[in-house]
Each structure stands twice: as structure tokens, then as C-alpha cells.
Short mmCIF file of C-alpha atoms and ligand atoms in Angstrom, two decimals:
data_model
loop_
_atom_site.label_atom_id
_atom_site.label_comp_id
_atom_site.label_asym_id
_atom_site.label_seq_id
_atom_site.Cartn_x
_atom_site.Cartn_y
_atom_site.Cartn_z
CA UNK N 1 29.59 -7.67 17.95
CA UNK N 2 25.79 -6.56 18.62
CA UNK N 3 23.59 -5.19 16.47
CA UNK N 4 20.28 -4.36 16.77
CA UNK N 5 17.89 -3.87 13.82
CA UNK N 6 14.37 -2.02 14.46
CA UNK N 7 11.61 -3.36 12.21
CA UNK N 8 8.67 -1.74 10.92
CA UNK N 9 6.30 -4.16 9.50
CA UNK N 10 3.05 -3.32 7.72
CA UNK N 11 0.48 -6.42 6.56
CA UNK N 12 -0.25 -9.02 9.66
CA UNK N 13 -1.79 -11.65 7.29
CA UNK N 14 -0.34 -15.43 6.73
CA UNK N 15 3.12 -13.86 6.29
CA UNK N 16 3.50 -10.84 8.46
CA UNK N 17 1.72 -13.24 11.27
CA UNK N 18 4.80 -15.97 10.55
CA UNK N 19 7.89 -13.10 10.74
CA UNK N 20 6.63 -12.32 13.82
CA UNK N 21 5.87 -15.64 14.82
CA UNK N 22 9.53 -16.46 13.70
CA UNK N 23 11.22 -13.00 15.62
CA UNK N 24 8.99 -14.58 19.07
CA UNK N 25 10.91 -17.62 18.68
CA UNK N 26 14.24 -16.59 17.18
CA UNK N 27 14.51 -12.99 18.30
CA UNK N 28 18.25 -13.16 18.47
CA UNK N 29 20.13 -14.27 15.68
CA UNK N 30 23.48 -15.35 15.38
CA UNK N 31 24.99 -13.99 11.93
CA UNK N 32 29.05 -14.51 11.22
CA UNK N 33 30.43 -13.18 13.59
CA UNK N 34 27.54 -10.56 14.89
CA UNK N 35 24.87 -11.49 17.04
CA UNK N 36 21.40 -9.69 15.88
CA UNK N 37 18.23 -8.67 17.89
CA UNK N 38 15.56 -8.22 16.05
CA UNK N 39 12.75 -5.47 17.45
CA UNK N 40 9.60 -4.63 15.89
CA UNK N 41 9.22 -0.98 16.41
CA UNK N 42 6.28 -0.79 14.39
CA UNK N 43 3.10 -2.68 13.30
CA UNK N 44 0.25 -1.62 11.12
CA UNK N 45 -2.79 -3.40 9.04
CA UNK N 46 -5.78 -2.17 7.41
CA UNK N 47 -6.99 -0.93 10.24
CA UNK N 48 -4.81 -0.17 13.15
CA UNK N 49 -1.18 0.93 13.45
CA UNK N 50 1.12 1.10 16.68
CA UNK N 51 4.87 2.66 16.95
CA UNK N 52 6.86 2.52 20.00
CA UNK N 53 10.82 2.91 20.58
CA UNK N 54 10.71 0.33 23.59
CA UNK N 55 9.31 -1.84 21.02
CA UNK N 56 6.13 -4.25 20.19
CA UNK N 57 6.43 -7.34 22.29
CA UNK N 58 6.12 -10.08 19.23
CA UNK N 59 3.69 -12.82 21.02
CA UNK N 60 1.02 -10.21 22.21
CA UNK N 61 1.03 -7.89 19.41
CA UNK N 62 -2.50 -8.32 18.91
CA UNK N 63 -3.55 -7.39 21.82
CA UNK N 64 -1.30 -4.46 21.96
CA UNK N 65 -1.84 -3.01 18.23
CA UNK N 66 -5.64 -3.67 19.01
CA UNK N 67 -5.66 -1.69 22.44
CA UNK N 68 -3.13 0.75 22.08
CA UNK N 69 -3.12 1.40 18.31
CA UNK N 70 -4.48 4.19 16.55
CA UNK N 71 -6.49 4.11 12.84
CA UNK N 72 -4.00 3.40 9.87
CA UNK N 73 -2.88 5.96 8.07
CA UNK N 74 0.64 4.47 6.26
CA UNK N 75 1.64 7.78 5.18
CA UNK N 76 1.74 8.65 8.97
CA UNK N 77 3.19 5.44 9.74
CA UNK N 78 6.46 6.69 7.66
CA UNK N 79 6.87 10.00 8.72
CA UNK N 80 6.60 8.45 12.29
CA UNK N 81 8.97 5.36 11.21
CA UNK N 82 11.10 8.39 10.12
CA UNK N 83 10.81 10.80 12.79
CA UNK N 84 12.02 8.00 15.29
CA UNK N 85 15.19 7.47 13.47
CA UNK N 86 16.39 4.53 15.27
CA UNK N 87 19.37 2.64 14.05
CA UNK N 88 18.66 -0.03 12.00
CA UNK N 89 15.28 1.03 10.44
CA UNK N 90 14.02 -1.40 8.09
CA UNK N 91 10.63 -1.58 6.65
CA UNK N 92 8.94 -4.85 5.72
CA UNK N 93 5.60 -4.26 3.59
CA UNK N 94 4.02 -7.58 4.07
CA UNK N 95 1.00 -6.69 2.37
CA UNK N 96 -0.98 -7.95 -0.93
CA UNK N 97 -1.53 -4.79 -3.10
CA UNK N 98 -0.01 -1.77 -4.43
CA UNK N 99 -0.94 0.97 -1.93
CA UNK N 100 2.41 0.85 0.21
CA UNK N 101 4.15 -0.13 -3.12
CA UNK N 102 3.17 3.66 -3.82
CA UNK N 103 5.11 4.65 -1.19
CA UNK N 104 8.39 3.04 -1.67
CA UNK N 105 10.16 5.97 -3.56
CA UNK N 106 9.76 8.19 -0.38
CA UNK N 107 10.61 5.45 2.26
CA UNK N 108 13.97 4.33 0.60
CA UNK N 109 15.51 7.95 0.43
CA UNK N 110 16.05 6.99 4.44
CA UNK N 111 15.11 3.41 5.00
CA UNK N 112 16.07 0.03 3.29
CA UNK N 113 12.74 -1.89 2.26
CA UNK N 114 12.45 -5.77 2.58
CA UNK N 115 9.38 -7.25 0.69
CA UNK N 116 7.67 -10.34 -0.32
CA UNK N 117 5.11 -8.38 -2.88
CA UNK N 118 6.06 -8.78 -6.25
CA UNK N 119 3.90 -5.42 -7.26
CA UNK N 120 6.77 -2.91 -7.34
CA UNK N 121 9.27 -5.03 -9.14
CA UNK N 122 6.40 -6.27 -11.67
CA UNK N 123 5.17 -2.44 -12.30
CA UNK N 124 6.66 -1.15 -14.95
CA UNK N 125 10.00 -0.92 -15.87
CA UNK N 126 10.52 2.71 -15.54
CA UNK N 127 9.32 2.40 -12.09
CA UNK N 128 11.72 -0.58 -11.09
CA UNK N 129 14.26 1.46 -12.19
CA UNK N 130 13.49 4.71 -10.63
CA UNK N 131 13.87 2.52 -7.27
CA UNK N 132 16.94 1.29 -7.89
CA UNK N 133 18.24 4.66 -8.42
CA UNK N 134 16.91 5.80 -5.15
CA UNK N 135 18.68 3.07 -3.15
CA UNK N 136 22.11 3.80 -4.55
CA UNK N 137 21.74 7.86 -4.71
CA UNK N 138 20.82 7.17 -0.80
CA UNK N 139 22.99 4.40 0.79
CA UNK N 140 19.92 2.45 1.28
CA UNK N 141 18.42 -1.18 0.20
CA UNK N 142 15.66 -2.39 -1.27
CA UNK N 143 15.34 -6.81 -1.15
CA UNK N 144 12.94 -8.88 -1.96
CA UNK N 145 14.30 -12.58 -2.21
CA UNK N 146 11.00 -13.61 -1.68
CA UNK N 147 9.06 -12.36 -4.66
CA UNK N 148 10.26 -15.38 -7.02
CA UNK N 149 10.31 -18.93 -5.87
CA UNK N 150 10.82 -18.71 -2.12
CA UNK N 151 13.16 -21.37 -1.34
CA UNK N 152 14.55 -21.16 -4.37
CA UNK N 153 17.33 -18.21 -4.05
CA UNK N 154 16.65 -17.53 -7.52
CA UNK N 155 17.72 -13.75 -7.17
CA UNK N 156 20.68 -14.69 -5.32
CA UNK N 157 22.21 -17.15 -7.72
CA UNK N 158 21.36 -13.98 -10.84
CA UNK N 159 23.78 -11.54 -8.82
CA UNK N 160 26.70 -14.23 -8.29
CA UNK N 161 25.97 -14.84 -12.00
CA UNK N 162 26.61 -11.70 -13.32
CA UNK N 163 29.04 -10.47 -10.58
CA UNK N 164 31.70 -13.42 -11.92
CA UNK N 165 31.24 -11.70 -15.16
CA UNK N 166 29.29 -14.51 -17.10
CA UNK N 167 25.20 -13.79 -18.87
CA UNK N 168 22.41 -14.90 -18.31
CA UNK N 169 20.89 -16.28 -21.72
CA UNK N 170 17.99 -18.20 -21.04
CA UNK N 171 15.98 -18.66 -18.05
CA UNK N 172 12.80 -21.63 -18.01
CA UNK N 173 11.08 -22.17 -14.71
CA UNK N 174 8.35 -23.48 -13.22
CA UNK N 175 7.23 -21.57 -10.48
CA UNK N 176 3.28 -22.13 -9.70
CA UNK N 177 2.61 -24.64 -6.92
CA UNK N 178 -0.68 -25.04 -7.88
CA UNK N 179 -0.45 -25.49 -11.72
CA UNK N 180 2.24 -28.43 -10.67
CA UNK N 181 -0.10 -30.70 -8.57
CA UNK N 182 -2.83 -30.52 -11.16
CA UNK N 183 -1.25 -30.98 -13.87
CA UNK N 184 0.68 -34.09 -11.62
CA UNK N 185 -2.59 -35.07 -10.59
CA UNK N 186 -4.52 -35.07 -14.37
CA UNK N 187 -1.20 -37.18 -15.39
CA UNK N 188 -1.31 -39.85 -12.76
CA UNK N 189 -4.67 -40.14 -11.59
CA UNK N 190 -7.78 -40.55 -13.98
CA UNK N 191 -9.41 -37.58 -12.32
CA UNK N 192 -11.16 -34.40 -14.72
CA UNK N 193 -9.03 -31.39 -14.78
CA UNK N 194 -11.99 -29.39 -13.50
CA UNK N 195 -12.80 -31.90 -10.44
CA UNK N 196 -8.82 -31.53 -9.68
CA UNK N 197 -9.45 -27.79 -9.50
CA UNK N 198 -12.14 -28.14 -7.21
CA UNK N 199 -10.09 -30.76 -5.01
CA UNK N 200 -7.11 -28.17 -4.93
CA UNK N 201 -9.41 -25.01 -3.87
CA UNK N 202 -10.87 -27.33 -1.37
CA UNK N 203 -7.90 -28.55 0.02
CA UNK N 204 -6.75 -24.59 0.15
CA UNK N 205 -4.18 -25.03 -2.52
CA UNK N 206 -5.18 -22.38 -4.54
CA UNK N 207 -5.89 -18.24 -4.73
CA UNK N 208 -9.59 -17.94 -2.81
CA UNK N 209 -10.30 -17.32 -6.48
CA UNK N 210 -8.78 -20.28 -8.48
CA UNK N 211 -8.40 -18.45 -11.94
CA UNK N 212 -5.76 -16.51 -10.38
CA UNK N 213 -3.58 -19.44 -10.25
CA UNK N 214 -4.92 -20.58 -14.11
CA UNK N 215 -4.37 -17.03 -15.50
CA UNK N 216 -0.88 -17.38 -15.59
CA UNK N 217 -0.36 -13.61 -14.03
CA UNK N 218 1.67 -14.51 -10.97
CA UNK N 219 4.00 -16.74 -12.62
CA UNK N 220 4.66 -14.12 -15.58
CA UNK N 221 5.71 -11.92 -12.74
CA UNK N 222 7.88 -14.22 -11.29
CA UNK N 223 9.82 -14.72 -14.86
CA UNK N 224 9.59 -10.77 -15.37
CA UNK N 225 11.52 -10.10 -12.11
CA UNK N 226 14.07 -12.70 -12.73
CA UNK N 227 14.49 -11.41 -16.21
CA UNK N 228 14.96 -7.56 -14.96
CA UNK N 229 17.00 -8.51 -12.58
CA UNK N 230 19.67 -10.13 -15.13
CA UNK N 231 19.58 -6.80 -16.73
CA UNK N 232 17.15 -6.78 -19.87
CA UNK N 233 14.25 -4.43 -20.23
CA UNK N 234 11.16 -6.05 -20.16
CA UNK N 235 7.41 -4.86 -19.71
CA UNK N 236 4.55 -7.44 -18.09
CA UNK N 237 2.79 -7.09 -21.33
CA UNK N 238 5.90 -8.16 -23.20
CA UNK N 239 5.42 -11.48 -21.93
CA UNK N 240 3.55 -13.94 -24.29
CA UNK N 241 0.43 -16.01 -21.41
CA UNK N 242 -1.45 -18.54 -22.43
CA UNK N 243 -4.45 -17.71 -19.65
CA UNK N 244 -5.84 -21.74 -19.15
CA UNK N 245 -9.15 -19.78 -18.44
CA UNK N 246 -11.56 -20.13 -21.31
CA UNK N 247 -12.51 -16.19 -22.20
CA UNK N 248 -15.83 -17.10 -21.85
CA UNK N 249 -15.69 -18.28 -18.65
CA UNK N 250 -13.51 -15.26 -16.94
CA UNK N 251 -16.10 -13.06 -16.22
CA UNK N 252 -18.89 -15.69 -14.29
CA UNK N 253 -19.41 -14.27 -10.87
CA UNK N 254 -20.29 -17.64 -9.10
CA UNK N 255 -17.43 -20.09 -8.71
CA UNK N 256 -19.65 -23.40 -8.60
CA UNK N 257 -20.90 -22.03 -12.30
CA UNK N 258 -17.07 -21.46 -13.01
CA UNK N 259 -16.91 -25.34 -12.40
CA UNK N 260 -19.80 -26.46 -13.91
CA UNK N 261 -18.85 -24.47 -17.23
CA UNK N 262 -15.41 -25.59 -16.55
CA UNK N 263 -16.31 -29.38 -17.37
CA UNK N 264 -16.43 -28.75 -21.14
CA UNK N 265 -12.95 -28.13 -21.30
CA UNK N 266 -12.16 -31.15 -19.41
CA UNK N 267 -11.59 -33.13 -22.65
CA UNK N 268 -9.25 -30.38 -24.24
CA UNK N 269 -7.08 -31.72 -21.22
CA UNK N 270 -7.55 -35.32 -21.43
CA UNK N 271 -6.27 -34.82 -24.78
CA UNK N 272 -3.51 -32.71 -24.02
CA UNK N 273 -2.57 -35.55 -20.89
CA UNK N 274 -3.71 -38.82 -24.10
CA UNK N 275 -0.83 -36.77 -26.31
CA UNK N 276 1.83 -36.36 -23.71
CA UNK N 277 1.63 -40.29 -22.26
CA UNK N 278 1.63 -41.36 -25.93
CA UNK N 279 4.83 -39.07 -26.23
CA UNK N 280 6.65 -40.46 -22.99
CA UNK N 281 6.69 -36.69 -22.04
CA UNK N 282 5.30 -34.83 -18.91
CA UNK N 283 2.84 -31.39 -18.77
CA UNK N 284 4.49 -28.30 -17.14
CA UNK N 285 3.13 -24.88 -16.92
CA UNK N 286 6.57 -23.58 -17.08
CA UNK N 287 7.62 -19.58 -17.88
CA UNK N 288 10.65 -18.79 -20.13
CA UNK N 289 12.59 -16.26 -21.24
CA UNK N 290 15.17 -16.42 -23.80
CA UNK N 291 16.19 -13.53 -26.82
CA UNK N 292 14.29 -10.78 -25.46
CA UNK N 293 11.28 -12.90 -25.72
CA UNK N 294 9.14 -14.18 -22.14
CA UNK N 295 6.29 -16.39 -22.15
CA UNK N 296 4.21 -18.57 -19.99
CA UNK N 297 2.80 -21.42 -21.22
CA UNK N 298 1.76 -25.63 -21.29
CA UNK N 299 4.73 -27.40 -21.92
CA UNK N 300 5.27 -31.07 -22.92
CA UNK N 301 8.66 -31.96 -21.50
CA UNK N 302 10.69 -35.51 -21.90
CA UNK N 303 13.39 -37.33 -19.93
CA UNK N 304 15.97 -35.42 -21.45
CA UNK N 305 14.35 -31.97 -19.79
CA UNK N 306 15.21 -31.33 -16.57
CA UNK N 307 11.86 -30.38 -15.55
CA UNK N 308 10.53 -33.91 -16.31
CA UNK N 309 12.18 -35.38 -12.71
CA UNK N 310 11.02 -32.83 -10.54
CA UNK N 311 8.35 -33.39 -8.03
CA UNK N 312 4.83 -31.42 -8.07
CA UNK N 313 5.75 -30.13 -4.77
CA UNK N 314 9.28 -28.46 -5.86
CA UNK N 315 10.03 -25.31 -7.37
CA UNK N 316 12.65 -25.56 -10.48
CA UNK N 317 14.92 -22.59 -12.19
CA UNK N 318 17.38 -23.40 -15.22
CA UNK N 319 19.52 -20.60 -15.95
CA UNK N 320 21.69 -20.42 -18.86
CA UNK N 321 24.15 -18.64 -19.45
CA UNK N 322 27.38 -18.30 -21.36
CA UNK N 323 29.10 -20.56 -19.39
CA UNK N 324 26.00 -22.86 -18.58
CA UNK N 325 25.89 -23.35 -22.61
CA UNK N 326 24.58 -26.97 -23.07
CA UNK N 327 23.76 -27.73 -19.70
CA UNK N 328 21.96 -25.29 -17.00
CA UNK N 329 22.55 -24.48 -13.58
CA UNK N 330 19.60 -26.08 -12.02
CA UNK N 331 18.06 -24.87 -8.27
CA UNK N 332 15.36 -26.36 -7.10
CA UNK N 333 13.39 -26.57 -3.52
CA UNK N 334 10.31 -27.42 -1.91
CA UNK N 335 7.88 -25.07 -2.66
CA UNK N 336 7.15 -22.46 0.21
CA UNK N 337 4.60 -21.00 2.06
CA UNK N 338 4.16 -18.58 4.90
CA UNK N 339 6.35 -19.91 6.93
CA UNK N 340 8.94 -20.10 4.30
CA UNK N 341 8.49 -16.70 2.88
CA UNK N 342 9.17 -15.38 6.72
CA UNK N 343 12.89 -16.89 6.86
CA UNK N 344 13.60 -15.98 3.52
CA UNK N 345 12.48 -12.04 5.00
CA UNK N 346 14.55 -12.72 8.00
CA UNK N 347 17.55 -13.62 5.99
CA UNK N 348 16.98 -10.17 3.41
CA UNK N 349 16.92 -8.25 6.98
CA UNK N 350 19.70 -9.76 8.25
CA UNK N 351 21.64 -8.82 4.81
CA UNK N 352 20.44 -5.13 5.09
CA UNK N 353 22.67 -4.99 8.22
CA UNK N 354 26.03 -3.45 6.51
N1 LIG Z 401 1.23 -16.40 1.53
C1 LIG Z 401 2.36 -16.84 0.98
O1 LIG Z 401 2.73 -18.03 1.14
C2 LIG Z 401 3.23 -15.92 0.17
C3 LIG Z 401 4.41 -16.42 -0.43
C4 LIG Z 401 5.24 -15.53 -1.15
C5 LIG Z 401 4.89 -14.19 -1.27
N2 LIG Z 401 3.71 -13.75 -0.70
C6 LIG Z 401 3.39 -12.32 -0.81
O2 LIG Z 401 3.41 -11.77 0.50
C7 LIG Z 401 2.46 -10.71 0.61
C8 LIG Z 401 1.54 -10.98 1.80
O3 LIG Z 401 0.86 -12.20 1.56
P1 LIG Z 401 -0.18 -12.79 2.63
O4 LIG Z 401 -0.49 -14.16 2.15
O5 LIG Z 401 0.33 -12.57 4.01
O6 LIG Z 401 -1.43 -11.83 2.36
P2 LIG Z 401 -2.70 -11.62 3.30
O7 LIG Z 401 -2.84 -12.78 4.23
O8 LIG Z 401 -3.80 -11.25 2.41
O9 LIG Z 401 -2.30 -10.35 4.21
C9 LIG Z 401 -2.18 -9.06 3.70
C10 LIG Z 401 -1.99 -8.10 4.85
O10 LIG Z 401 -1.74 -6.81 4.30
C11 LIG Z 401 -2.56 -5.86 4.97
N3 LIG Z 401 -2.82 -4.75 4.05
C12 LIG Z 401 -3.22 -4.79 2.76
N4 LIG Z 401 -3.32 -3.55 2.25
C13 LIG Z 401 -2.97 -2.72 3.25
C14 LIG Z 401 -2.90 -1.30 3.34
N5 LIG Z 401 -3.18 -0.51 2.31
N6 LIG Z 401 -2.52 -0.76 4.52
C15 LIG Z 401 -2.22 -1.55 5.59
N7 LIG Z 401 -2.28 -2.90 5.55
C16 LIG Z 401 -2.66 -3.47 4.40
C17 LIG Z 401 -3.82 -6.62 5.33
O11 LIG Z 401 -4.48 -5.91 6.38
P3 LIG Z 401 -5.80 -6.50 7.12
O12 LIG Z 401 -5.30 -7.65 7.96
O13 LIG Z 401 -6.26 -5.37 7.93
O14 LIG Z 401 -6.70 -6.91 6.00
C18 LIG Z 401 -3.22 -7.97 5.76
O15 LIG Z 401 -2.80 -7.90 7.10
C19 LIG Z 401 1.73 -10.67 -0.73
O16 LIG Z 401 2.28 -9.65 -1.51
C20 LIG Z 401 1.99 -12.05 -1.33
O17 LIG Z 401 1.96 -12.02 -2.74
C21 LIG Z 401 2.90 -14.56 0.01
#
């Protein structure tokens, strides 16, 4: 059987630039027993957007949203997207903030949504609710496999979960790339935490802005969604961060003064790394959740913890659950990236297909 699903992607930045890389090479895909084309009907950024039922040819979409495009305007972009109805409509909102997440409620009353931004699920509760009410009033779908640990089918393995009947109790995770290799790298090389920072941001390892990764923010929304998603009310603010940047330091403009201020903290983690050698254990920044209670925090793990045999460069989920009493289900990957994030998109399209 063919099918042919007509995309509508807004955000062309390191992952809206690898989906289409990925539909240029891959356009048809081969799914059971259906064979899919996938056409982008749509493209729009910050500043130009472009629509067109023949389609936007994947490898010179630059050229073509550039020349032929007109100035963004997203709510125009959906009543277009709309207007068109062409079978197989699905939206992908590759972008980084909440101004299309603003938008969702309207778009999945007639289109299913695919996402990699955590912002809608992470908003508040009411709000992640309200959008799951919309999809099932309208027939429509709303996935996002790759806000949480992409390569990690996290999501996935919380549905089969609770579909055979069984509850999620606990979950413990350790989710930020970056907060793995330097904590790794303060426990196996003699380096200062603060010159590993550097190295990381450097070596483009990090957020542009490096307390982004320290704050613990994105990894408390990774632990949220997980949690929601196995059915317990939870806000953001419910969950318990320990932010690894010193309050004084949060507010310095100038990252090389970030540093440089950064240094006297340096022994607070050479203590920290002294403590857990002495221990035989291993520093994670790991989230958990278990009785109604989420946090984020430095961990000192043994050989008996799971966590303690991972590699910096993997992402880890234990779930337990009632039947996973003593001993978790464990998943764990290779941490992603843009070009990860884009199959795990391609596979939530292909699963939008009914
Ligand atoms: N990068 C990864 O490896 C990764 C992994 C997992 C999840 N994610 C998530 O995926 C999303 C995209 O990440 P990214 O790394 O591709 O970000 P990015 O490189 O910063 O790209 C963001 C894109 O969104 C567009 N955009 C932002 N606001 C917009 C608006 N109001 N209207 C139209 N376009 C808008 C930007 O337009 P301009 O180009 O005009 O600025 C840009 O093209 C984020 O939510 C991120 O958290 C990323």
C-alpha cells in the first residue's frame, strides 16, 4: 500500500536542517507492509515561510524558501497548512521556544503535531492536559518521542508499561550529556571542574551559555515529562534542583568572568570527586522521581547501582514498577544529537500514519 504524508515543518536549525536532510536521502520509507513518501509541503523560520501543494524539493529548500518565500507569520502558516487540507497533514515544530507551542491547541483540532520541544509538555500541567484532550475529542495526535532521551524510547517503553496493566513506581535517570562527561572527566582526569567546563563549551558540548546545562532545568523537564506521562500530576516547580551554579555567580554577564569566579568552587568538587573515590562510588547528576516526589540532583552511586557502568556518552532510564520490584527495567543508548533527534521525528511521523 502507498501512503503519502505531507509535512509542514517550522524551525530549520540543527534539527529541522537534519529531517530534511534525512527526507533528501530517505524520502521513501518502507513501513510494514506500506511504503511512505514523505513531502514537505511547508517550511517556515524566523523569517521566511513557503507553502506549496507540489511540494518543497528537500535539497534546495534554501534557495527556494529564500526566493520564493514570503515574511513569517505562523499564525498564517496554519490557516494556510489548514486551508490546503492535504491528506496526511502533519506538523513538525522544530523550533526552540514557546511561540508555536502557543499555537498547538488550535493546530491539533485538525492536524497531528510531532515535536522535539519539550516546552508544551513541561508547561504546566493544566496545559498538558488540555492537549491531550484536544487530540482525542479530534481524532488527531500529538508525539514527541524526542523530548526525553532521544535514543532512549523512554516514552515508548511508559505506554507498553502501563498498557500491560503494571505501574510505574520509581523512575531515576540520567539524562544530561553534558553533566556526564564532566563529571567523567573531574573523576578520571586530574583536571578543575571549571577548566572541564571551559574544555566542554569549547569543544561545543554544551548550551552557547553553559549554566544552562549546570542549572539542572532541562533535565528536570525531561523527568517531569516522563513522570506525566506515567500518569501522576506533577508541576516543574514540584521538582526539588540542586542548580550547580553558585547564586552569586548566575547573574555575571561575561562568560570568561563566569569562569574566573567559577574557580573558587573548584575545590567544593575536588572534594565531592576525594569523597566518592574514597567511597568506591561514581558522581551522577541523575533526576528521580519516586512517591510523588521529583528531584534533580549530585548523586554518589556504587557498583551495585546501575548507573555506576554506564558510559559518559550513554543515556540511562530505570523504571520501576510493580513488577520491576527489586530490579529495574534498564534502557540505555548513546546519547543523541541532531541527527538522532531527526529519525526519532521520522519514526513519530511515520506512527501518525493510522
Ligand atoms: N539540537 C539537538 O540535538 C536537540 C535534541 C533534542 C531536542 N532538541 C529540541 O529541538 C528543538 C530545535 O532544536 P535546534 O537545536 O534545532 O534549535 P536551533 O538550532 O536553535 O533552531 C531553532 C529554529 O527554530 C526557528 N524558530 C524559533 N522561533 C521561531 C518562531 N517563533 N517562528 C518561526 N521559527 C522559529 C529558528 O528560526 P531562525 O533560523 O530564523 O532563527 C530556527 O530555525 C528545540 O526545542 C530543542 O530543545 C534539540
Amino acid at each position: 500500500m502507498k501512503k503519502q504524508i505531507n509535512l509542514f515543518l517550522v524551525g530549520t536549525g540543527l534539527v529541522g536542517k537534519a529531517l530534511l536532510k534525512s527526507i533528501k536521502i530517505n524520502p521513501t520509507v518502507q513501513s510494514e507492509n506500506r511504503s511512505i513518501t514523505i513531502k514537505v509541503a511547508g517550511i517556515a523560520n524566523r523569517s521566511n515561510m513557503l507553502l506549496g501543494k507540489r511540494g518543497i524539493d528537500p535539497v534546495k529548500w534554501k534557495s527556494e524558501l529564500n526566493n520564493n518565500g514570503g515574511q513569517t507569520n505562523i499564525k498564517s502558516f496554519i490557516e494556510l497548512m489548514k486551508r490546503m487540507k492535504l491528506p496526511n497533514s502533519i506538523f513538525v515544530d522544530c523550533t526552540d521556544g514557546n511561540d508555536i507551542v502557543t499555537l498547538y491547541n488550535t493546530i491539533l483540532k485538525t492536524t497531528p503535531i510531532v515535536t522535539p520541544n519539550k516546552s508544551a509538555n513541561a508547561g504546566s500541567y493544566k496545559q498538558y492536559n488540555v492537549l491531550k484532550d484536544i487530540v482525542r475529542k479530534n481524532g488527531t495526535d500529538f508525539r514527541y518521542s524526542a523530548n526525553v532521551g532521544v535514543g532512549v524510547p523512554s516514552l515508548d517503553v511508559i505506554k507498553s508499561i502501563l498498557s500491560g496493566g503494571d505501574k510505574i513506581v520509581a523512575i531515576e535517570g540520567l539524562f544530561s550529556s553534558t553533566m556526564n562527561y564532566l563529571l567523567d572527566k573531574l573523576m578520571t582526569t586530574n583536571k578543575k571542574f571549571s577548566d572541564l567546563l571551559k574544555e566542554a563549551e569549547q569543544k561545543g558540548l554544551t548550551e552557547p551559555d553553559p549554566r544552562n546545562d549546570l542549572n539542572g532545568i532541562d533535565t528536570a523537564r525531561k523527568i517531569l515529562i516522563l513522570v506525566r506521562d506515567s500518569g501522576v500530576k506533577l508541576e516543574l516547580s514540584d521538582v526539588k534542583i540542586e542548580n550547580l551554579v553558585p547564586v552569586i555567580l548566575r547573574n555575571i554577564k561575561s562568560l570568561d568572568r563566569f569562569y574566573e569566579s567559577l574557580k573558587i568552587y573548584d575545590k567544593k568538587f575536588d572534594e565531592l570527586k576525594k569523597e566518592a573515590l574514597r567511597k568506591n562510588c561514581k558522581l551522577v547528576y541523575s533526576a528521580n522521581y519516586r512517591k510523588n516526589s521529583a528531584s534533580v540532583k549530585i548523586e554518589m552511586v556504587d557498583t551495585s547501582h546501575p548507573f555506576y557502568f554506564s558510559s559518559s556518552k550513554e543515556k540511562v532510564v530505570l523504571f520501576y514498577t510493580k513488577f520491576y520490584k527489586k530490579h529495574p527495567l534498564i534502557i540505555k543508548g548513546q546519547s543523541g544529537g541532531a541527527k538522532a533527534t531527526a529519525a526519532v521525528l521520522v519514526s513519530d511521523i511515520l506512527k501518525t500514519i493510522k
